């Protein structure tokens, strides 16, 4: 953390008591964040600053360990402990110039970490993980169901090919920073406090290069388009995100690279629809086939199958063909759900109309399919 722990009352920022539990703190944060979010207050600098204060307060108080350390700092502030550092006879540390690092010694190292300058912590900026990057991938319905190995193009930071990330021109050395002597940090006086900050010469790395790489200008990274191979598992759903570890932005100071997050978009199929691990399809049949029964050929994503339609099948009835749905690496495959729809002819010859009329008079006399619908 930083000096804000001394200057700011995070409980007051969130409008909760010092005894508030985690749920109260979370509830207060959500209410305030919604009110002061930049999206809800465009071009409002005061709301943006308020939102930052709210976020900082919640980040501290929602972390049990940080909240405990923050409470210790605030207790010392409220009791006048910090004022004692400046002056006053008999005051704690009266007339002394106290460094933030010294607070870590006073409290067994606990408060040193609060301010980020603890005497027992490393002065050199440690390895930093690279940021995650994202990419979009559009697949056909068939490729999503069966799985596929393909490529995505990603534009962003990557390790410089010329210097291999060192930032130095090939053949020239990487040297210890002359300003911080390799620690990555330098001291800075702030009133009666002496704080440390990342070295401005090396940026906290503890090293410098005499001759920067001509390709990346000493940064160790370049921006280019990379073509990355990605293996999409069988049965991937629309909107799924596939994570490729270590394929994101390179890390800093020897830290690991971030991940590449590939969001999958699956195209619609002209025949099939997906329902979980099952596939759905609608198949038309004639009135005669529905009444007398028949056997029809139904397409699948593999070989067609034969389906028996019993006599008297109503329109909209669904049949299940087991194992013809989405196949997965593990577990039982889904099924194919076939819904038959009776097709009613829109054009009839005079002879056909006469035959249907005779059929109705002979077999449908006295039958009311809408019986029971009367109000």
Short mmCIF file of C-alpha atoms in Angstrom, two decimals:
data_model
loop_
_atom_site.label_atom_id
_atom_site.label_comp_id
_atom_site.label_asym_id
_atom_site.label_seq_id
_atom_site.Cartn_x
_atom_site.Cartn_y
_atom_site.Cartn_z
CA UNK A 1 0.00 0.00 0.00
CA UNK A 2 1.08 3.66 0.34
CA UNK A 3 0.75 6.77 2.44
CA UNK A 4 -2.97 6.92 1.72
CA UNK A 5 -3.28 4.47 4.61
CA UNK A 6 -2.20 7.31 6.90
CA UNK A 7 -4.13 10.10 5.23
CA UNK A 8 -7.43 8.44 4.34
CA UNK A 9 -10.20 6.90 6.42
CA UNK A 10 -11.42 4.09 4.17
CA UNK A 11 -14.34 3.29 6.45
CA UNK A 12 -15.58 6.85 6.04
CA UNK A 13 -15.08 6.64 2.27
CA UNK A 14 -17.42 3.62 2.11
CA UNK A 15 -19.76 4.98 4.77
CA UNK A 16 -19.47 1.98 7.09
CA UNK A 17 -18.42 1.53 10.71
CA UNK A 18 -15.05 0.15 11.74
CA UNK A 19 -16.85 -2.97 12.96
CA UNK A 20 -18.59 -3.62 9.63
CA UNK A 21 -18.36 -7.20 8.42
CA UNK A 22 -17.32 -8.29 4.93
CA UNK A 23 -20.91 -8.37 3.64
CA UNK A 24 -21.63 -4.80 4.79
CA UNK A 25 -18.42 -3.56 3.18
CA UNK A 26 -19.19 -5.32 -0.09
CA UNK A 27 -22.77 -4.03 -0.12
CA UNK A 28 -21.64 -0.45 0.52
CA UNK A 29 -18.99 -0.67 -2.19
CA UNK A 30 -21.40 -1.98 -4.82
CA UNK A 31 -23.90 0.78 -4.09
CA UNK A 32 -21.29 3.54 -4.30
CA UNK A 33 -19.48 2.04 -7.29
CA UNK A 34 -22.71 1.93 -9.25
CA UNK A 35 -23.41 5.57 -8.37
CA UNK A 36 -19.96 6.96 -9.20
CA UNK A 37 -18.85 4.64 -12.02
CA UNK A 38 -17.31 6.62 -14.94
CA UNK A 39 -19.78 5.01 -17.37
CA UNK A 40 -22.63 6.52 -15.38
CA UNK A 41 -20.88 9.90 -15.06
CA UNK A 42 -19.17 10.65 -18.37
CA UNK A 43 -16.76 13.61 -18.34
CA UNK A 44 -17.23 14.08 -14.58
CA UNK A 45 -13.75 14.38 -13.02
CA UNK A 46 -15.10 14.54 -9.46
CA UNK A 47 -17.12 11.34 -9.90
CA UNK A 48 -14.10 9.62 -11.42
CA UNK A 49 -11.92 10.63 -8.46
CA UNK A 50 -14.62 9.48 -6.04
CA UNK A 51 -14.79 6.13 -7.84
CA UNK A 52 -11.02 5.71 -7.49
CA UNK A 53 -11.24 6.42 -3.74
CA UNK A 54 -14.08 3.92 -3.36
CA UNK A 55 -12.17 1.25 -5.26
CA UNK A 56 -9.02 1.85 -3.21
CA UNK A 57 -10.96 1.62 0.03
CA UNK A 58 -12.70 -1.59 -0.97
CA UNK A 59 -9.49 -3.19 -2.21
CA UNK A 60 -7.96 -2.70 1.23
CA UNK A 61 -10.94 -3.48 3.47
CA UNK A 62 -12.06 -6.54 1.50
CA UNK A 63 -8.68 -8.18 2.07
CA UNK A 64 -8.63 -9.59 5.60
CA UNK A 65 -4.85 -9.33 6.02
CA UNK A 66 -4.58 -5.84 4.55
CA UNK A 67 -7.54 -4.64 6.61
CA UNK A 68 -5.82 -5.82 9.79
CA UNK A 69 -2.64 -3.95 8.90
CA UNK A 70 -4.63 -0.87 7.85
CA UNK A 71 -6.46 -0.87 11.20
CA UNK A 72 -3.10 -0.93 13.00
CA UNK A 73 -1.94 2.08 11.01
CA UNK A 74 -5.17 3.99 11.65
CA UNK A 75 -5.03 3.19 15.35
CA UNK A 76 -1.56 4.73 15.51
CA UNK A 77 -2.76 7.77 13.53
CA UNK A 78 -5.76 8.29 15.83
CA UNK A 79 -3.59 8.00 18.92
CA UNK A 80 -1.19 10.67 17.65
CA UNK A 81 1.66 8.27 16.99
CA UNK A 82 2.68 9.98 13.77
CA UNK A 83 2.55 13.44 15.31
CA UNK A 84 5.00 12.14 17.90
CA UNK A 85 7.56 11.67 15.16
CA UNK A 86 7.69 15.39 14.48
CA UNK A 87 8.15 17.05 17.87
CA UNK A 88 7.02 17.28 21.44
CA UNK A 89 8.82 16.47 24.65
CA UNK A 90 8.55 12.85 25.57
CA UNK A 91 6.67 12.07 22.39
CA UNK A 92 7.43 8.81 20.65
CA UNK A 93 10.47 9.45 18.49
CA UNK A 94 10.37 13.14 19.37
CA UNK A 95 12.40 15.31 17.03
CA UNK A 96 13.47 12.31 14.98
CA UNK A 97 13.38 11.89 11.22
CA UNK A 98 11.70 8.54 10.80
CA UNK A 99 11.78 6.46 7.64
CA UNK A 100 8.85 4.34 6.54
CA UNK A 101 11.25 1.39 6.54
CA UNK A 102 11.77 1.89 10.29
CA UNK A 103 8.07 1.32 10.92
CA UNK A 104 8.60 -2.25 9.74
CA UNK A 105 11.19 -2.75 12.49
CA UNK A 106 8.89 -1.22 15.10
CA UNK A 107 6.06 -3.61 14.31
CA UNK A 108 7.99 -6.73 13.41
CA UNK A 109 7.94 -6.03 9.70
CA UNK A 110 4.15 -5.86 9.47
CA UNK A 111 3.71 -2.16 8.86
CA UNK A 112 6.72 -1.95 6.60
CA UNK A 113 4.78 -3.97 4.06
CA UNK A 114 1.76 -1.73 4.55
CA UNK A 115 3.60 1.17 2.96
CA UNK A 116 5.45 -0.91 0.42
CA UNK A 117 8.82 0.02 1.89
CA UNK A 118 9.29 -2.72 4.49
CA UNK A 119 12.84 -3.20 5.71
CA UNK A 120 12.58 -6.99 5.25
CA UNK A 121 11.18 -6.85 1.73
CA UNK A 122 13.24 -6.86 -1.43
CA UNK A 123 14.26 -3.41 -2.63
CA UNK A 124 14.51 -4.55 -6.22
CA UNK A 125 11.44 -4.74 -8.37
CA UNK A 126 10.63 -8.42 -8.70
CA UNK A 127 9.50 -10.36 -11.75
CA UNK A 128 6.18 -9.17 -13.12
CA UNK A 129 3.77 -11.37 -15.02
CA UNK A 130 2.78 -10.14 -18.45
CA UNK A 131 -0.77 -9.08 -19.21
CA UNK A 132 -3.32 -11.44 -20.73
CA UNK A 133 -4.30 -10.72 -24.32
CA UNK A 134 -7.40 -11.74 -26.25
CA UNK A 135 -8.31 -12.90 -29.73
CA UNK A 136 -11.47 -13.87 -31.61
CA UNK A 137 -11.92 -17.12 -33.53
CA UNK A 138 -14.81 -17.92 -35.88
CA UNK A 139 -15.59 -21.59 -36.48
CA UNK A 140 -18.03 -23.50 -38.61
CA UNK A 141 -20.66 -25.53 -36.79
CA UNK A 142 -19.01 -28.78 -37.89
CA UNK A 143 -15.52 -27.75 -36.70
CA UNK A 144 -16.89 -26.76 -33.32
CA UNK A 145 -18.61 -30.12 -32.90
CA UNK A 146 -15.71 -32.24 -34.12
CA UNK A 147 -12.83 -30.13 -32.78
CA UNK A 148 -10.12 -28.59 -34.89
CA UNK A 149 -6.53 -27.32 -34.80
CA UNK A 150 -6.26 -23.91 -36.41
CA UNK A 151 -4.45 -20.57 -36.01
CA UNK A 152 -5.28 -17.10 -34.75
CA UNK A 153 -3.50 -13.83 -35.51
CA UNK A 154 -2.63 -11.64 -32.53
CA UNK A 155 -1.13 -8.15 -32.70
CA UNK A 156 0.69 -6.98 -29.60
CA UNK A 157 3.87 -6.97 -27.57
CA UNK A 158 6.19 -9.94 -27.89
CA UNK A 159 9.79 -10.72 -26.99
CA UNK A 160 12.22 -8.94 -29.31
CA UNK A 161 13.72 -11.45 -31.73
CA UNK A 162 16.95 -9.48 -32.05
CA UNK A 163 17.99 -9.17 -28.39
CA UNK A 164 15.82 -12.03 -27.05
CA UNK A 165 14.31 -9.70 -24.47
CA UNK A 166 17.52 -8.35 -22.90
CA UNK A 167 17.12 -4.88 -24.42
CA UNK A 168 20.82 -4.80 -25.30
CA UNK A 169 22.29 -4.79 -28.79
CA UNK A 170 23.55 -8.33 -29.53
CA UNK A 171 27.18 -8.65 -28.42
CA UNK A 172 26.95 -5.82 -25.85
CA UNK A 173 26.63 -6.34 -22.06
CA UNK A 174 23.75 -5.80 -19.63
CA UNK A 175 25.24 -3.85 -16.70
CA UNK A 176 24.34 -3.14 -13.09
CA UNK A 177 22.52 0.19 -12.76
CA UNK A 178 24.98 2.87 -11.52
CA UNK A 179 22.23 4.86 -9.77
CA UNK A 180 20.68 2.19 -7.54
CA UNK A 181 23.62 -0.25 -7.70
CA UNK A 182 21.34 -3.07 -8.73
CA UNK A 183 18.71 -2.68 -6.01
CA UNK A 184 16.12 -1.19 -8.35
CA UNK A 185 15.08 1.38 -5.71
CA UNK A 186 16.28 4.82 -4.62
CA UNK A 187 15.60 6.79 -1.43
CA UNK A 188 13.50 9.96 -1.48
CA UNK A 189 12.96 12.38 1.40
CA UNK A 190 9.39 13.50 2.14
CA UNK A 191 9.35 15.76 5.19
CA UNK A 192 10.17 13.66 8.23
CA UNK A 193 9.68 10.50 6.17
CA UNK A 194 12.31 8.93 3.98
CA UNK A 195 10.62 6.76 1.35
CA UNK A 196 11.89 4.64 -1.49
CA UNK A 197 10.71 4.47 -5.07
CA UNK A 198 11.66 2.63 -8.26
CA UNK A 199 14.96 3.84 -9.68
CA UNK A 200 14.33 6.40 -12.46
CA UNK A 201 17.45 5.29 -14.35
CA UNK A 202 16.65 1.59 -14.72
CA UNK A 203 12.92 1.67 -14.03
CA UNK A 204 13.34 -0.71 -11.11
CA UNK A 205 15.09 -3.50 -13.00
CA UNK A 206 18.48 -2.91 -11.39
CA UNK A 207 20.23 -3.15 -14.77
CA UNK A 208 21.05 -0.88 -17.68
CA UNK A 209 22.28 -1.37 -21.21
CA UNK A 210 25.04 0.73 -22.70
CA UNK A 211 23.98 0.06 -26.27
CA UNK A 212 20.20 -0.38 -26.63
CA UNK A 213 18.95 -2.93 -29.13
CA UNK A 214 18.30 -1.23 -32.48
CA UNK A 215 15.12 -3.26 -33.03
CA UNK A 216 13.30 -2.62 -29.74
CA UNK A 217 15.20 0.50 -28.57
CA UNK A 218 16.12 -1.21 -25.31
CA UNK A 219 12.62 -2.25 -24.21
CA UNK A 220 13.13 -5.94 -24.88
CA UNK A 221 9.79 -6.19 -26.64
CA UNK A 222 8.41 -5.31 -30.06
CA UNK A 223 4.91 -5.03 -31.44
CA UNK A 224 4.09 -7.39 -34.27
CA UNK A 225 1.45 -9.78 -35.54
CA UNK A 226 1.93 -13.33 -34.35
CA UNK A 227 0.28 -16.42 -35.82
CA UNK A 228 -0.46 -18.80 -32.98
CA UNK A 229 -1.65 -22.38 -33.28
CA UNK A 230 -4.67 -23.22 -31.16
CA UNK A 231 -6.29 -26.60 -30.57
CA UNK A 232 -10.04 -26.36 -30.15
CA UNK A 233 -11.55 -29.34 -28.29
CA UNK A 234 -14.50 -31.23 -29.75
CA UNK A 235 -17.87 -29.91 -28.64
CA UNK A 236 -16.78 -26.34 -27.88
CA UNK A 237 -19.76 -24.03 -27.41
CA UNK A 238 -20.44 -20.63 -28.89
CA UNK A 239 -18.94 -17.94 -26.65
CA UNK A 240 -16.50 -20.31 -24.94
CA UNK A 241 -13.01 -18.99 -24.10
CA UNK A 242 -9.96 -21.17 -24.68
CA UNK A 243 -6.92 -20.19 -22.59
CA UNK A 244 -3.41 -20.63 -24.05
CA UNK A 245 -0.90 -20.33 -21.21
CA UNK A 246 2.18 -18.19 -21.81
CA UNK A 247 1.01 -16.86 -25.19
CA UNK A 248 0.10 -13.36 -23.99
CA UNK A 249 2.22 -10.27 -23.32
CA UNK A 250 5.83 -10.98 -22.21
CA UNK A 251 6.61 -10.56 -18.52
CA UNK A 252 8.95 -7.95 -17.03
CA UNK A 253 12.16 -8.52 -15.11
CA UNK A 254 12.15 -12.22 -15.88
CA UNK A 255 8.48 -12.71 -15.04
CA UNK A 256 6.29 -15.18 -16.96
CA UNK A 257 4.27 -14.16 -19.99
CA UNK A 258 0.53 -13.69 -19.67
CA UNK A 259 -2.04 -15.93 -21.32
CA UNK A 260 -3.89 -15.66 -24.61
CA UNK A 261 -7.67 -15.86 -24.24
CA UNK A 262 -9.36 -17.01 -27.45
CA UNK A 263 -13.11 -16.38 -27.61
CA UNK A 264 -14.89 -18.81 -29.94
CA UNK A 265 -17.77 -17.80 -32.19
CA UNK A 266 -19.66 -20.73 -33.75
CA UNK A 267 -21.64 -20.22 -36.96
CA UNK A 268 -25.22 -21.46 -37.24
CA UNK A 269 -25.94 -24.62 -39.22
CA UNK A 270 -28.58 -24.72 -41.94
CA UNK A 271 -30.11 -27.93 -40.54
CA UNK A 272 -29.00 -28.52 -36.96
CA UNK A 273 -29.42 -26.61 -33.71
CA UNK A 274 -27.55 -27.40 -30.51
CA UNK A 275 -29.10 -28.05 -27.10
CA UNK A 276 -26.31 -28.89 -24.67
CA UNK A 277 -24.72 -32.06 -25.98
CA UNK A 278 -27.75 -32.89 -28.12
CA UNK A 279 -28.40 -31.86 -31.71
CA UNK A 280 -31.88 -30.95 -32.96
CA UNK A 281 -33.29 -31.22 -36.46
CA UNK A 282 -36.75 -30.77 -37.98
CA UNK A 283 -37.78 -33.23 -40.71
CA UNK A 284 -40.97 -32.79 -42.81
CA UNK A 285 -43.25 -35.76 -43.54
CA UNK A 286 -46.49 -36.02 -45.53
CA UNK A 287 -49.93 -36.53 -44.08
CA UNK A 288 -50.02 -40.02 -45.58
CA UNK A 289 -46.64 -40.91 -44.01
CA UNK A 290 -47.84 -39.68 -40.63
CA UNK A 291 -51.14 -41.56 -40.87
CA UNK A 292 -49.88 -44.85 -42.31
CA UNK A 293 -46.37 -44.88 -40.88
CA UNK A 294 -43.10 -44.91 -42.80
CA UNK A 295 -39.32 -45.08 -42.58
CA UNK A 296 -37.35 -41.95 -43.40
CA UNK A 297 -33.69 -41.06 -43.90
CA UNK A 298 -32.38 -38.46 -41.45
CA UNK A 299 -29.07 -36.61 -41.96
CA UNK A 300 -26.48 -36.43 -39.17
CA UNK A 301 -23.04 -34.81 -38.98
CA UNK A 302 -21.66 -38.25 -39.95
CA UNK A 303 -23.57 -40.89 -41.93
CA UNK A 304 -27.36 -40.63 -42.43
CA UNK A 305 -29.57 -42.85 -40.27
CA UNK A 306 -32.91 -44.56 -40.93
CA UNK A 307 -35.77 -43.61 -38.60
CA UNK A 308 -39.05 -45.52 -38.26
CA UNK A 309 -42.11 -43.29 -38.00
CA UNK A 310 -45.05 -45.26 -36.56
CA UNK A 311 -48.59 -44.98 -37.94
CA UNK A 312 -50.62 -42.18 -36.43
CA UNK A 313 -47.65 -39.95 -35.65
CA UNK A 314 -48.75 -36.41 -34.85
CA UNK A 315 -46.98 -33.33 -36.17
CA UNK A 316 -44.35 -32.04 -33.74
CA UNK A 317 -43.48 -35.43 -32.24
CA UNK A 318 -39.78 -35.79 -31.37
CA UNK A 319 -37.76 -39.00 -31.78
CA UNK A 320 -34.40 -39.65 -30.13
CA UNK A 321 -31.51 -41.18 -32.07
CA UNK A 322 -28.95 -42.09 -29.40
CA UNK A 323 -25.27 -41.27 -29.77
CA UNK A 324 -25.66 -39.05 -32.83
CA UNK A 325 -25.21 -35.72 -31.05
CA UNK A 326 -22.08 -33.97 -29.80
CA UNK A 327 -19.18 -36.36 -29.24
CA UNK A 328 -16.83 -35.50 -26.39
CA UNK A 329 -13.35 -36.64 -25.42
CA UNK A 330 -14.75 -38.11 -22.23
CA UNK A 331 -18.23 -39.28 -21.38
CA UNK A 332 -21.21 -40.41 -23.37
CA UNK A 333 -22.00 -38.53 -26.60
CA UNK A 334 -25.21 -36.58 -26.94
CA UNK A 335 -28.25 -37.61 -28.98
CA UNK A 336 -29.94 -36.45 -32.15
CA UNK A 337 -33.47 -35.18 -31.51
CA UNK A 338 -35.61 -35.49 -34.64
CA UNK A 339 -38.87 -33.53 -34.69
CA UNK A 340 -41.27 -34.48 -37.51
CA UNK A 341 -43.57 -31.86 -38.98
CA UNK A 342 -46.55 -32.87 -41.12
CA UNK A 343 -46.60 -30.91 -44.36
CA UNK A 344 -50.04 -29.75 -45.44
CA UNK A 345 -50.34 -29.40 -49.25
CA UNK A 346 -51.27 -25.91 -50.41
CA UNK A 347 -52.45 -26.94 -53.88
CA UNK A 348 -54.84 -29.80 -54.60
CA UNK A 349 -56.28 -31.02 -57.84
CA UNK A 350 -60.02 -31.35 -58.24
CA UNK A 351 -59.74 -35.13 -57.98
CA UNK A 352 -57.61 -34.89 -54.81
CA UNK A 353 -60.11 -32.56 -53.18
CA UNK A 354 -62.92 -34.98 -54.00
CA UNK A 355 -61.03 -37.90 -52.47
CA UNK A 356 -60.29 -35.94 -49.30
CA UNK A 357 -63.92 -34.93 -49.00
CA UNK A 358 -64.97 -38.56 -49.28
CA UNK A 359 -62.40 -39.50 -46.64
CA UNK A 360 -63.74 -36.85 -44.29
CA UNK A 361 -67.33 -37.98 -44.73
CA UNK A 362 -66.46 -41.63 -44.16
CA UNK A 363 -63.85 -41.52 -41.40
CA UNK A 364 -64.12 -38.13 -39.71
CA UNK A 365 -67.87 -37.98 -39.20
CA UNK A 366 -68.68 -37.26 -35.57
CA UNK A 367 -65.05 -36.51 -34.67
CA UNK A 368 -64.39 -33.10 -33.08
CA UNK A 369 -60.64 -32.54 -32.56
CA UNK A 370 -61.41 -29.27 -30.69
CA UNK A 371 -63.71 -30.84 -28.12
CA UNK A 372 -63.17 -29.35 -24.69
CA UNK A 373 -62.04 -25.96 -25.96
CA UNK A 374 -65.42 -24.36 -25.34
CA UNK A 375 -65.32 -21.56 -22.71
#
